[in-house]
Every structure is written in structure tokens, then in C-alpha cells.
PDB file of C-alpha atoms in Angstrom:
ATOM      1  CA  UNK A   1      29.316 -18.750  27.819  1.00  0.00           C
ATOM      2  CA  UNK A   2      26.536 -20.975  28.437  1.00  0.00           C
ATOM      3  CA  UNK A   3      23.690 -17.394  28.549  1.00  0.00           C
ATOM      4  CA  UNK A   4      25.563 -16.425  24.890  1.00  0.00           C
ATOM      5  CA  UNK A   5      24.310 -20.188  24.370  1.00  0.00           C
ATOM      6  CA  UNK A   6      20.956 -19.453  25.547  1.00  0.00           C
ATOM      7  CA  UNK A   7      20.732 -16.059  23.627  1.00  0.00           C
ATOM      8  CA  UNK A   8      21.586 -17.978  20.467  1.00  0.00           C
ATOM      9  CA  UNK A   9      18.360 -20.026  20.567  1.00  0.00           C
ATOM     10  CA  UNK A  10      16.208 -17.181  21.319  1.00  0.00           C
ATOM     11  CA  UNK A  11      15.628 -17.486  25.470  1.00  0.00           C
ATOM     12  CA  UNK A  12      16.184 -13.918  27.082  1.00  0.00           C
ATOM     13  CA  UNK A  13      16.060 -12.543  23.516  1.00  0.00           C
ATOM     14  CA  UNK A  14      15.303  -9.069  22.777  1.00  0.00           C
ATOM     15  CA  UNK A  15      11.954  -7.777  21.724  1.00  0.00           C
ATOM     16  CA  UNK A  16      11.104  -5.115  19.104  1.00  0.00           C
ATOM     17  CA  UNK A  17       7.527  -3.263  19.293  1.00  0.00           C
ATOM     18  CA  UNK A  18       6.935  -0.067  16.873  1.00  0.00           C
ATOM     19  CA  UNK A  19       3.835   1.978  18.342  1.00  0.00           C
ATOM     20  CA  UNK A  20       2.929   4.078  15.309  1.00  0.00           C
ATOM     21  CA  UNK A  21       1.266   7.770  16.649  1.00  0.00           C
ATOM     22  CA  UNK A  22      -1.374   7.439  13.664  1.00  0.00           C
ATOM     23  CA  UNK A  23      -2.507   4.780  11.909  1.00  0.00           C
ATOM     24  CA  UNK A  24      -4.867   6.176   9.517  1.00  0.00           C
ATOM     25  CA  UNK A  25      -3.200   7.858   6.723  1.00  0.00           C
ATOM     26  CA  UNK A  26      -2.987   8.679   3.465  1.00  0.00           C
ATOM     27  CA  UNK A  27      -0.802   7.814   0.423  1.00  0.00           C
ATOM     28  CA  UNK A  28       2.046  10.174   0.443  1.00  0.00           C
ATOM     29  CA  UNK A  29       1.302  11.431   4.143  1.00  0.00           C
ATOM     30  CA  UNK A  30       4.260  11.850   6.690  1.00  0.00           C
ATOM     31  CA  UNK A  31       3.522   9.929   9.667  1.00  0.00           C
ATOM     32  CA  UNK A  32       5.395   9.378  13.422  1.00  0.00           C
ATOM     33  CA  UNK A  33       6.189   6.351  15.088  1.00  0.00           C
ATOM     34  CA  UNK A  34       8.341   5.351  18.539  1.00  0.00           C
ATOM     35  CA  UNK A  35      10.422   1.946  18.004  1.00  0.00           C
ATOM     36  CA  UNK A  36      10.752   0.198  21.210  1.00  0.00           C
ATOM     37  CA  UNK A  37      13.193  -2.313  21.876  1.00  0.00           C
ATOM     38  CA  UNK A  38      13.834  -4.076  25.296  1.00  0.00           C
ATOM     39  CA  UNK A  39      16.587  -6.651  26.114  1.00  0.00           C
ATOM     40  CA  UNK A  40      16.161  -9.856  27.611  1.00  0.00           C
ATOM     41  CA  UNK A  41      18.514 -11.236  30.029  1.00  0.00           C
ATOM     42  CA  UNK A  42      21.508 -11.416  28.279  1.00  0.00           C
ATOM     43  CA  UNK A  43      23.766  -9.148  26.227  1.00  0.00           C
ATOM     44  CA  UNK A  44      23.623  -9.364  22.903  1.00  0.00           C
ATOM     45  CA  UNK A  45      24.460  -7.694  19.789  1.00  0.00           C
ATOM     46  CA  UNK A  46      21.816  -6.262  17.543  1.00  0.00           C
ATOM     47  CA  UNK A  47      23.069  -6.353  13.391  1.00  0.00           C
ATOM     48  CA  UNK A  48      20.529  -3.989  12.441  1.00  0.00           C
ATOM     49  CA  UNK A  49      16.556  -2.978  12.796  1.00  0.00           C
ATOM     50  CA  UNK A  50      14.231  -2.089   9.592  1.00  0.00           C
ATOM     51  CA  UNK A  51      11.069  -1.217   9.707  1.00  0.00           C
ATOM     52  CA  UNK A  52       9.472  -1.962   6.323  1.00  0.00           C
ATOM     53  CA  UNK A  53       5.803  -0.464   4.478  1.00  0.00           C
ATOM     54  CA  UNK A  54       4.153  -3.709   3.472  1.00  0.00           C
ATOM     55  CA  UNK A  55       1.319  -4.451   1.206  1.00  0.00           C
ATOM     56  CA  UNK A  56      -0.184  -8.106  -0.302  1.00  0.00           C
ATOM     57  CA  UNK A  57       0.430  -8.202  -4.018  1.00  0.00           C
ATOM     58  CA  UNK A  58      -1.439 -11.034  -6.502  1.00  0.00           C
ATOM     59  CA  UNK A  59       1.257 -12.526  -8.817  1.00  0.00           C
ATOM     60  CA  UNK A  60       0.568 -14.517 -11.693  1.00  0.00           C
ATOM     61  CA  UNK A  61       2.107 -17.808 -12.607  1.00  0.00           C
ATOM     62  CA  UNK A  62       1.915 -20.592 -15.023  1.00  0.00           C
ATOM     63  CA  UNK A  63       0.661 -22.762 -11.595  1.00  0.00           C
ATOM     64  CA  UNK A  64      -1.954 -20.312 -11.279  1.00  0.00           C
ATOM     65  CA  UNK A  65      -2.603 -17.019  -9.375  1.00  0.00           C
ATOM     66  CA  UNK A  66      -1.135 -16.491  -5.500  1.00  0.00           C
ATOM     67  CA  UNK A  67      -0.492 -13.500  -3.110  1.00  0.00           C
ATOM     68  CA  UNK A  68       3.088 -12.928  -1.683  1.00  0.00           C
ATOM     69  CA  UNK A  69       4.244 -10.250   0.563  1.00  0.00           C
ATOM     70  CA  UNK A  70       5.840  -6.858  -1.139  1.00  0.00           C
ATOM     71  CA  UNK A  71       7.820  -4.320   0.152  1.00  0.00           C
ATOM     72  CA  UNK A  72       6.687  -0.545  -0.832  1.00  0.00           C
ATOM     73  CA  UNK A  73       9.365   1.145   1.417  1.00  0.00           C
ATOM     74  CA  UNK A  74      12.398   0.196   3.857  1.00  0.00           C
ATOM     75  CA  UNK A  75      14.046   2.143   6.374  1.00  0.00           C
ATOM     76  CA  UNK A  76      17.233   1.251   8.693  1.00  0.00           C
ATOM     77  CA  UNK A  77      16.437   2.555  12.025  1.00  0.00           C
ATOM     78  CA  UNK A  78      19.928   0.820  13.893  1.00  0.00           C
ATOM     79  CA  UNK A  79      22.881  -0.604  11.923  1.00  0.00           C
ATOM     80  CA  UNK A  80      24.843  -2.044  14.785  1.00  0.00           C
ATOM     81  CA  UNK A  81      24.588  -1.881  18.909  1.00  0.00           C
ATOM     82  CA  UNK A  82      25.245  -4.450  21.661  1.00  0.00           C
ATOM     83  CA  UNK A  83      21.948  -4.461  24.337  1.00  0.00           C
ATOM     84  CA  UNK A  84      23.026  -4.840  27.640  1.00  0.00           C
ATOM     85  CA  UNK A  85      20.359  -7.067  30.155  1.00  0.00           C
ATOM     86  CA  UNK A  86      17.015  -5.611  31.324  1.00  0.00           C
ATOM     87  CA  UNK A  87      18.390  -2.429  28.455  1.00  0.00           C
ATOM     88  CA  UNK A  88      15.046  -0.529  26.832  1.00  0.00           C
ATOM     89  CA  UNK A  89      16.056   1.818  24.222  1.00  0.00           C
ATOM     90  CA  UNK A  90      12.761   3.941  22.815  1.00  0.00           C
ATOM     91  CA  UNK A  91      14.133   5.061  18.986  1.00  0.00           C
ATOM     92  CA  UNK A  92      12.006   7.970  17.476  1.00  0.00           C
ATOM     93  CA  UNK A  93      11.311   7.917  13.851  1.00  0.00           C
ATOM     94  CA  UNK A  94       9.055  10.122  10.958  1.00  0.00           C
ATOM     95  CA  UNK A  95       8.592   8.964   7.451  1.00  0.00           C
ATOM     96  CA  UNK A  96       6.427   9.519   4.492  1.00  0.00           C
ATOM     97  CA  UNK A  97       4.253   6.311   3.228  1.00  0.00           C
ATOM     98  CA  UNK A  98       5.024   5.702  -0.770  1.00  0.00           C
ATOM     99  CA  UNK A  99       2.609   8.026  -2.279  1.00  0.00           C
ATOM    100  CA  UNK A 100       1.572   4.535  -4.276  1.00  0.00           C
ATOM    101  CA  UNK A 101       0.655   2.734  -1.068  1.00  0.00           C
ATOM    102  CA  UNK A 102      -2.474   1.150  -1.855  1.00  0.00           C
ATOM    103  CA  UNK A 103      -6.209   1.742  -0.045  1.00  0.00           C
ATOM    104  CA  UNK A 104      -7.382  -0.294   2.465  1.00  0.00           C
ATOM    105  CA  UNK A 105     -10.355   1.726   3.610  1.00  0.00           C
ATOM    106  CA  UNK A 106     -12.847   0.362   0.900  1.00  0.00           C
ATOM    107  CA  UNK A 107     -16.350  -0.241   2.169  1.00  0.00           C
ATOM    108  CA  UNK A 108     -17.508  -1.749  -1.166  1.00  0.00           C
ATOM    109  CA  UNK A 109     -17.019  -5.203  -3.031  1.00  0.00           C
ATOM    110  CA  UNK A 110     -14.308  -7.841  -2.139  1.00  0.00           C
ATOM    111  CA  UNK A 111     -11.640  -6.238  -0.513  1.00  0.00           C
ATOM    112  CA  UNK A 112      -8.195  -7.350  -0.928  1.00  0.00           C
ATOM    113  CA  UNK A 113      -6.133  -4.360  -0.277  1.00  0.00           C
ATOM    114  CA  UNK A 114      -3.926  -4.795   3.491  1.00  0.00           C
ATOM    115  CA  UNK A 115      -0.951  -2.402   4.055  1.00  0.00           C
ATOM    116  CA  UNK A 116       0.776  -3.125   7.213  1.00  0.00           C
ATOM    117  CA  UNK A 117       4.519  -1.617   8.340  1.00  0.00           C
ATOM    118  CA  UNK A 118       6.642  -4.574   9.729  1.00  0.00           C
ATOM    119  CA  UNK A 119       9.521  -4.443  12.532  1.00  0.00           C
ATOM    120  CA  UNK A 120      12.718  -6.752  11.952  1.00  0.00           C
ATOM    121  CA  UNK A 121      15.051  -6.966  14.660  1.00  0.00           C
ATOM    122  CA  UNK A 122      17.939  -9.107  13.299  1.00  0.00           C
ATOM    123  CA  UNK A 123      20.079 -10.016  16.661  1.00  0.00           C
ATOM    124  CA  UNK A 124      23.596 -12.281  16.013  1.00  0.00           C
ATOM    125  CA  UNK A 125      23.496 -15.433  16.770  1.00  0.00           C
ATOM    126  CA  UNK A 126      19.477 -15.062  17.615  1.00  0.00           C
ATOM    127  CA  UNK A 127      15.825 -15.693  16.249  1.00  0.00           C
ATOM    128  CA  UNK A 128      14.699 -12.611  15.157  1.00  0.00           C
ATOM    129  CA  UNK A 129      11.897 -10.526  16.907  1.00  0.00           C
ATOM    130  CA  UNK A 130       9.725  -9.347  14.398  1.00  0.00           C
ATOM    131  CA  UNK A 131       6.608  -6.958  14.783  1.00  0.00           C
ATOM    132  CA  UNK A 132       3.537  -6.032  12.308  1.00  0.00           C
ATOM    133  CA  UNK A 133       1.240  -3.342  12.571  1.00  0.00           C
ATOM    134  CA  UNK A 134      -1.263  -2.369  10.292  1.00  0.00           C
ATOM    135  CA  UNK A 135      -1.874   0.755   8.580  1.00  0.00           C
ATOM    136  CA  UNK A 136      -5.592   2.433   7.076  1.00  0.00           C
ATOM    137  CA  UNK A 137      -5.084   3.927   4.323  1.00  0.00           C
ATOM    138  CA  UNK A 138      -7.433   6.393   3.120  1.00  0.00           C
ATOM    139  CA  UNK A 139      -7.814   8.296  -0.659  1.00  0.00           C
ATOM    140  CA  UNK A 140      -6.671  11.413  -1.678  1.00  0.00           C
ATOM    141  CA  UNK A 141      -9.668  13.947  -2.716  1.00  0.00           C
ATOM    142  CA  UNK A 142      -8.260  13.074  -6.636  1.00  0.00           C
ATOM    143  CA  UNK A 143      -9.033   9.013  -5.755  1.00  0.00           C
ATOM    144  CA  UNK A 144     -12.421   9.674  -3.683  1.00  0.00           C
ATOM    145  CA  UNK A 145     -13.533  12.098  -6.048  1.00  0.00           C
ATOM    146  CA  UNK A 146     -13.447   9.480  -8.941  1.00  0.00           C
ATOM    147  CA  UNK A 147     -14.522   6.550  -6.635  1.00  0.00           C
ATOM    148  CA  UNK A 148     -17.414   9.357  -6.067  1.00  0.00           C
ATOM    149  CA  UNK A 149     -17.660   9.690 -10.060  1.00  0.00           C
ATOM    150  CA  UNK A 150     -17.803   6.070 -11.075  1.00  0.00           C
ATOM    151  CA  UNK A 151     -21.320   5.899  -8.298  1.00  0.00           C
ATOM    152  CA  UNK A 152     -23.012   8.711  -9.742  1.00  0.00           C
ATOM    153  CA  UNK A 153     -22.295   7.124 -13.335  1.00  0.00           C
ATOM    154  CA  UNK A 154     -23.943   3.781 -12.334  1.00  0.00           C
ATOM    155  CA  UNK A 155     -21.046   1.465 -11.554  1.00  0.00           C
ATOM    156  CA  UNK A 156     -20.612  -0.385  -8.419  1.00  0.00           C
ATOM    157  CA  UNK A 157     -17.248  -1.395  -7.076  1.00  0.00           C
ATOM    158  CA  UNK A 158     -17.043  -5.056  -6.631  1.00  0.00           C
ATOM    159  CA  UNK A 159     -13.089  -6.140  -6.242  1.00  0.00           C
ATOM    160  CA  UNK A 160     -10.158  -3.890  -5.029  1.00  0.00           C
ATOM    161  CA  UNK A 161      -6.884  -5.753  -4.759  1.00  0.00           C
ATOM    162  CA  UNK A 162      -2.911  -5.039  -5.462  1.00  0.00           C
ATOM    163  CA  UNK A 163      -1.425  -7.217  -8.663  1.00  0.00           C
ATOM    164  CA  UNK A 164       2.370  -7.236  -8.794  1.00  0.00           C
ATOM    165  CA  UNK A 165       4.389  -5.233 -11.596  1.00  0.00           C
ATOM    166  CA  UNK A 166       4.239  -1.882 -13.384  1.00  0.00           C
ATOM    167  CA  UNK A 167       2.440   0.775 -14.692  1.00  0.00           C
ATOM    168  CA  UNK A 168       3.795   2.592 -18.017  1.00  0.00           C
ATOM    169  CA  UNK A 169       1.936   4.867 -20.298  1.00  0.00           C
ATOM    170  CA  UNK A 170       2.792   7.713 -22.587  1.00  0.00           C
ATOM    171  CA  UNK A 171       2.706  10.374 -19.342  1.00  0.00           C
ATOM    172  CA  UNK A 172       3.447   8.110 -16.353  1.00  0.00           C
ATOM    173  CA  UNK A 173       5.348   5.289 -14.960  1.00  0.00           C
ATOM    174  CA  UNK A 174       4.790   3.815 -11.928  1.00  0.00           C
ATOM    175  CA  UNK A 175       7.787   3.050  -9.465  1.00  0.00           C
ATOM    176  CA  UNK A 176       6.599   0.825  -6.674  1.00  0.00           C
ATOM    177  CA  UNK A 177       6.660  -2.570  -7.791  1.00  0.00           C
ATOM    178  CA  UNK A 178       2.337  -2.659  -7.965  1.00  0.00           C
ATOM    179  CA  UNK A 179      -0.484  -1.449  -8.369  1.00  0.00           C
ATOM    180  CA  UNK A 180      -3.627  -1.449  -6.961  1.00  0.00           C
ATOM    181  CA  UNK A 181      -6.862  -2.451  -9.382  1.00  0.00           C
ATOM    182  CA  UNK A 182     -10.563  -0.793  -8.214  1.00  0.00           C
ATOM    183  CA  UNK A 183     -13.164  -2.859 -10.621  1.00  0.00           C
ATOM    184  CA  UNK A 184     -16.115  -1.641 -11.433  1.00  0.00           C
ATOM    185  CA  UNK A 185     -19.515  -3.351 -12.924  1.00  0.00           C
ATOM    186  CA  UNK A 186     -22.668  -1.952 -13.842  1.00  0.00           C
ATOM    187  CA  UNK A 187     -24.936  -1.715 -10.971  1.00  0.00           C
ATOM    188  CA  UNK A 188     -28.127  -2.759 -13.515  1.00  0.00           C
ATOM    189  CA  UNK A 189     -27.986  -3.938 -17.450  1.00  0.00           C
ATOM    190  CA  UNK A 190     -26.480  -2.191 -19.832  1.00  0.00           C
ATOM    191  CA  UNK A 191     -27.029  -3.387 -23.174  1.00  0.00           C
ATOM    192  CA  UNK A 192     -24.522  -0.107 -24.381  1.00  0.00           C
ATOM    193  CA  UNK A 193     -20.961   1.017 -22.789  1.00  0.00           C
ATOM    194  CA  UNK A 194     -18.605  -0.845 -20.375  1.00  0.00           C
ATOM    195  CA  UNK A 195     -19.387  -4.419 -19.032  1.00  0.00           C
ATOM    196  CA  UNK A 196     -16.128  -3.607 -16.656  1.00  0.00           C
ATOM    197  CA  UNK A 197     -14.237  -0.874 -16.157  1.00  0.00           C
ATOM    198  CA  UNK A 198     -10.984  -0.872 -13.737  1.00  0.00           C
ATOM    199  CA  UNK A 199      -9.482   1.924 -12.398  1.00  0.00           C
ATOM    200  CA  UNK A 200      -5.630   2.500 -11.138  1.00  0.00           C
ATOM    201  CA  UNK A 201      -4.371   5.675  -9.333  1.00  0.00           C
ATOM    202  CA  UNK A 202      -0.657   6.775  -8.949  1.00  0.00           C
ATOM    203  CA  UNK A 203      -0.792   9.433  -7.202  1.00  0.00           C
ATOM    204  CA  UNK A 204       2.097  12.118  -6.978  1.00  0.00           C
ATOM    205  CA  UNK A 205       2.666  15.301  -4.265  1.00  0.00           C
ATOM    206  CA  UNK A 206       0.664  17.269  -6.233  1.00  0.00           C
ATOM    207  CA  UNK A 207      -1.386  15.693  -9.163  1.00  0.00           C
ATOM    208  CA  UNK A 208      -2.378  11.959  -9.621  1.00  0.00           C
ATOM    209  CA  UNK A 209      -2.751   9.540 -12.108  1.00  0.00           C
ATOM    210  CA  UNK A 210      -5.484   7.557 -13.446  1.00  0.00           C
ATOM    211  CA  UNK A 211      -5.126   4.283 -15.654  1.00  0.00           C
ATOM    212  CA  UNK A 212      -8.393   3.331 -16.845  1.00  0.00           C
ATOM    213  CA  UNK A 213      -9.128  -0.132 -18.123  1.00  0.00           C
ATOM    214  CA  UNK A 214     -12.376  -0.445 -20.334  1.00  0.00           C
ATOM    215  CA  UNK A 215     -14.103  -4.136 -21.233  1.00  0.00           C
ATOM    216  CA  UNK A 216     -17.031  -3.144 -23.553  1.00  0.00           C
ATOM    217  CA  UNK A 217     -19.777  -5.134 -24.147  1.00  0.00           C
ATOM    218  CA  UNK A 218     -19.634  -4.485 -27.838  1.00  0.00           C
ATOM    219  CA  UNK A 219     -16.221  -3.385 -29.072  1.00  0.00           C
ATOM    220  CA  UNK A 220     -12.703  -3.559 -28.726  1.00  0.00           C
ATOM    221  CA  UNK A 221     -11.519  -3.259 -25.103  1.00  0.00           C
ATOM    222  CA  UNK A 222      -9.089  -0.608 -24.429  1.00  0.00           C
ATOM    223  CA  UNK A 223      -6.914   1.792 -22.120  1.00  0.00           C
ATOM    224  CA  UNK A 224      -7.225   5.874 -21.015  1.00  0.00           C
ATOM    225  CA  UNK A 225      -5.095   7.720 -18.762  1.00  0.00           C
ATOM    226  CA  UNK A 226      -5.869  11.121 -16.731  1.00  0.00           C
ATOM    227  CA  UNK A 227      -4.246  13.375 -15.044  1.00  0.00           C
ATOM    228  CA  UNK A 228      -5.908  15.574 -12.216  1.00  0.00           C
ATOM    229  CA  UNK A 229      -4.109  18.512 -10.574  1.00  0.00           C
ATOM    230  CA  UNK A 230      -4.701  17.952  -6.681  1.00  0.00           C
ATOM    231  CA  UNK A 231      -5.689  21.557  -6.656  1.00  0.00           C
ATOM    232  CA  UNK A 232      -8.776  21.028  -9.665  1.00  0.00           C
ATOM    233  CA  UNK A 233     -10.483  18.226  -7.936  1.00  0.00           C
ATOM    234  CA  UNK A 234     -14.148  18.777  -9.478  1.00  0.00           C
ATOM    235  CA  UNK A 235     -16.649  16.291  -9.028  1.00  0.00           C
ATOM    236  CA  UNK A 236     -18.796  17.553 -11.893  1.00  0.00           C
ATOM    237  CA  UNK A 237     -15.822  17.635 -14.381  1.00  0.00           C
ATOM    238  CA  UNK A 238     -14.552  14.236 -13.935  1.00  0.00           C
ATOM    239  CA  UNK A 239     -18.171  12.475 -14.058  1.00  0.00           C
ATOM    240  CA  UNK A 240     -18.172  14.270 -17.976  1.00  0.00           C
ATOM    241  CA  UNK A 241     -14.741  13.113 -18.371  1.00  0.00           C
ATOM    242  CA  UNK A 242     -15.880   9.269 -17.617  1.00  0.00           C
ATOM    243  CA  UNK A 243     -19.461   9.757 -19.647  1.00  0.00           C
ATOM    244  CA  UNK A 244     -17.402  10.836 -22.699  1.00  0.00           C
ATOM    245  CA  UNK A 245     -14.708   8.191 -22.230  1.00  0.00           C
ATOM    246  CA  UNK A 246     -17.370   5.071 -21.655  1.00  0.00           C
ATOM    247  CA  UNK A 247     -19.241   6.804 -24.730  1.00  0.00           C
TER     248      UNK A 247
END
């Protein structure tokens, strides 16, 4: 009675690590992962283990603007078990990030962007063990290829971060609760064209979407979507694409 006690207040409790085989990836990629979880020195009984694809989301309030945690994906790994003392049990387990998981590998402007997967071990009667580990995240050729575009055009990425809510135009909706916002300025003055231009990708298995978001110096500002086949990435095309939409 008196270890249950113990167990209850978190001394001898279990402990949850997930050792991911890859952590550079990229939206929509399958990855690996081992889930370790060792007993302490009491038995206890284990209500269930997630592991859960995290990202950091801006929302906007009337108090102002702050970032909260948001949950792309969530698997259930163990519904129920009871761990007996000293117990290690090493849980395989393959998934497939969100194919809207944001970048994180930006080398440019502010970056805001973190996507992390997070471990939650919920034990009865116990604190839970919890474990974070983070995850790169690297663009598709579609994504670098315009990233690639915008350069060559004259813009220069200043702010990448993840607001909460969703995209819907005419040929797309997005599903995962954000989106992630690349913005763009002029690198020198431009009297003509955009003054800001911000760029939103959701990408699919085999095509992705672009939402692109145009402040004009002069003019109304306004909204263009793409579409790019994964397997007509050209460089060339897309740069004519952008000069004829920036006009």
C-alpha cells in the first residue's frame, strides 16, 4: 500500500523516451521511431501513451497576438498495460508527418517555425512522464523551388512563422488547423510591384499548393493560388509565373 502511495506522487515512476531513427524529414515523409519505456520501482498501471507531431502556432486575440502549442497529428501507441518494477518495454513505431507540417530549416529572416513530436505517458494515479524531441523539417523540390524563385526575382525572406486557422480557396482547403506564412520584401526599392508578398504551401503526395498574398505599393492588395505537379518542378517556369503575377 504505502509504494502504490509513493507511485501516486510520482517517486519510482515510469519514464517514457521516444528515440526517433531520423530527424530530418520532410512534409509528408514516413519516418521510424523506437518508444522506450522503463518502470520505476513499483507496479503501476499505464492508461495509455501518445506520441503527438507538434508545431508553435501565432493566434490572434482581442488582448493581442500570442503563440500556443498545436497538435498536427496524434497517435496511440498503448491503450492500457500494468508495468511491473525494473520492467523496460522498447515499442516500435512508423508514421508519416502531416504533409502540412511546417519548415523549420529556414536559413533566412526571423525564424519562427519549431516542429517537435512529444511523448505522453499518462500512468493512474501518477505525474505523467512526458518527452519532446524535435524534428527538421526540410521543403519539398515544389517549396524550395519557389523559395529559389522568389531570390532570383529580388525578394528576400525576412519572417517565416505558423498562424493558427485555415486555408480555403476555389481549388484547395487546408486540413491541419495552420498554416505556415514565408514573407517576402524587396531586397532594394521598388518604386513598382509588391512592397510584401507572402507565400503559403500545402503540399499534397503528389502536387502542392501555393497561396500567394500580394501588398502592392500602389494598388489594391490581393490573393493568387498555384498549383505545381511534384513531377513539373521547373525553376524557369515558376520565376515567369511570379514576374507575371507581381506585374
Amino acid at each position: 500500500m504505502f509504494k502504490k502511495v509513493l507511485a501516486s506522487i510520482g517517486i519510482g515512476a515510469a519514464k517514457v523516451d521516444t528515440v526517433l531513427h531520423t530527424e530530418h524529414l520532410q512534409p509528408g515523409q514516413k519516418f521510424s521511431a523506437e518508444v522506450i519505456i522503463t518502470a520505476g520501482d513499483v507496479e503501476q498501471d499505464i492508461s495509455g501513451l501518445e506520441l503527438a507531431l507538434m508545431t508553435k502556432v501565432k493566434v490572434e486575440s482581442d488582448e493581442g497576438d500570442y503563440f500556443a502549442d498545436h497538435v498536427l497529428e496524434k497517435w496511440s501507441i498503448v491503450d492500457q498495460r500494468t508495468l511491473t518494477p525494473g520492467e523496460e518495454l522498447r515499442i516500435p513505431f512508423e508514421a508519416r508527418l502531416h504533409s502540412e507540417t511546417p519548415i523549420t530549416q529556414i536559413s533566412q529572416g526571423l525564424n519562427q517555425s519549431v516542429v517537435w513530436i512529444a511523448t505522453g505517458l499518462n500512468i493512474d494515479f501518477a505525474l505523467d512522464a512526458t518527452d519532446r524531441d524535435p524534428v527538421y523539417v526540410y521543403p519539398n523540390e515544389a517549396v524550395k523551388a519557389f523559395m529559389q524563385a522568389m531570390e532570383k526575382l529580388g525578394y528576400k525572406l525576412v519572417k517565416s512563422d505558423v498562424e493558427k486557422g485555415y486555408l480555403r480557396t476555389s481549388n484547395f482547403n487546408s486540413t491541419s488547423g495552420c498554416y505556415q506564412e514565408l514573407e517576402y520584401k524587396p531586397a532594394g526599392l521598388k518604386v513598382f510591384g509588391p512592397k510584401e508578398v507572402e507565400l503559403s504551401f500545402v503540399p499534397e503526395a503528389h502536387k502542392t499548393h501555393v497561396l500567394i498574398e500580394i501588398d502592392r505599393m500602389f494598388g489594391s492588395d490581393g490573393y493568387v493560388d498555384l498549383t505545381i505537379e511534384h513531377d513539373q518542378v521547373n525553376l524557369s517556369q515558376i520565376c515567369d509565373q511570379l514576374e507575371h503575377i507581381f506585374g
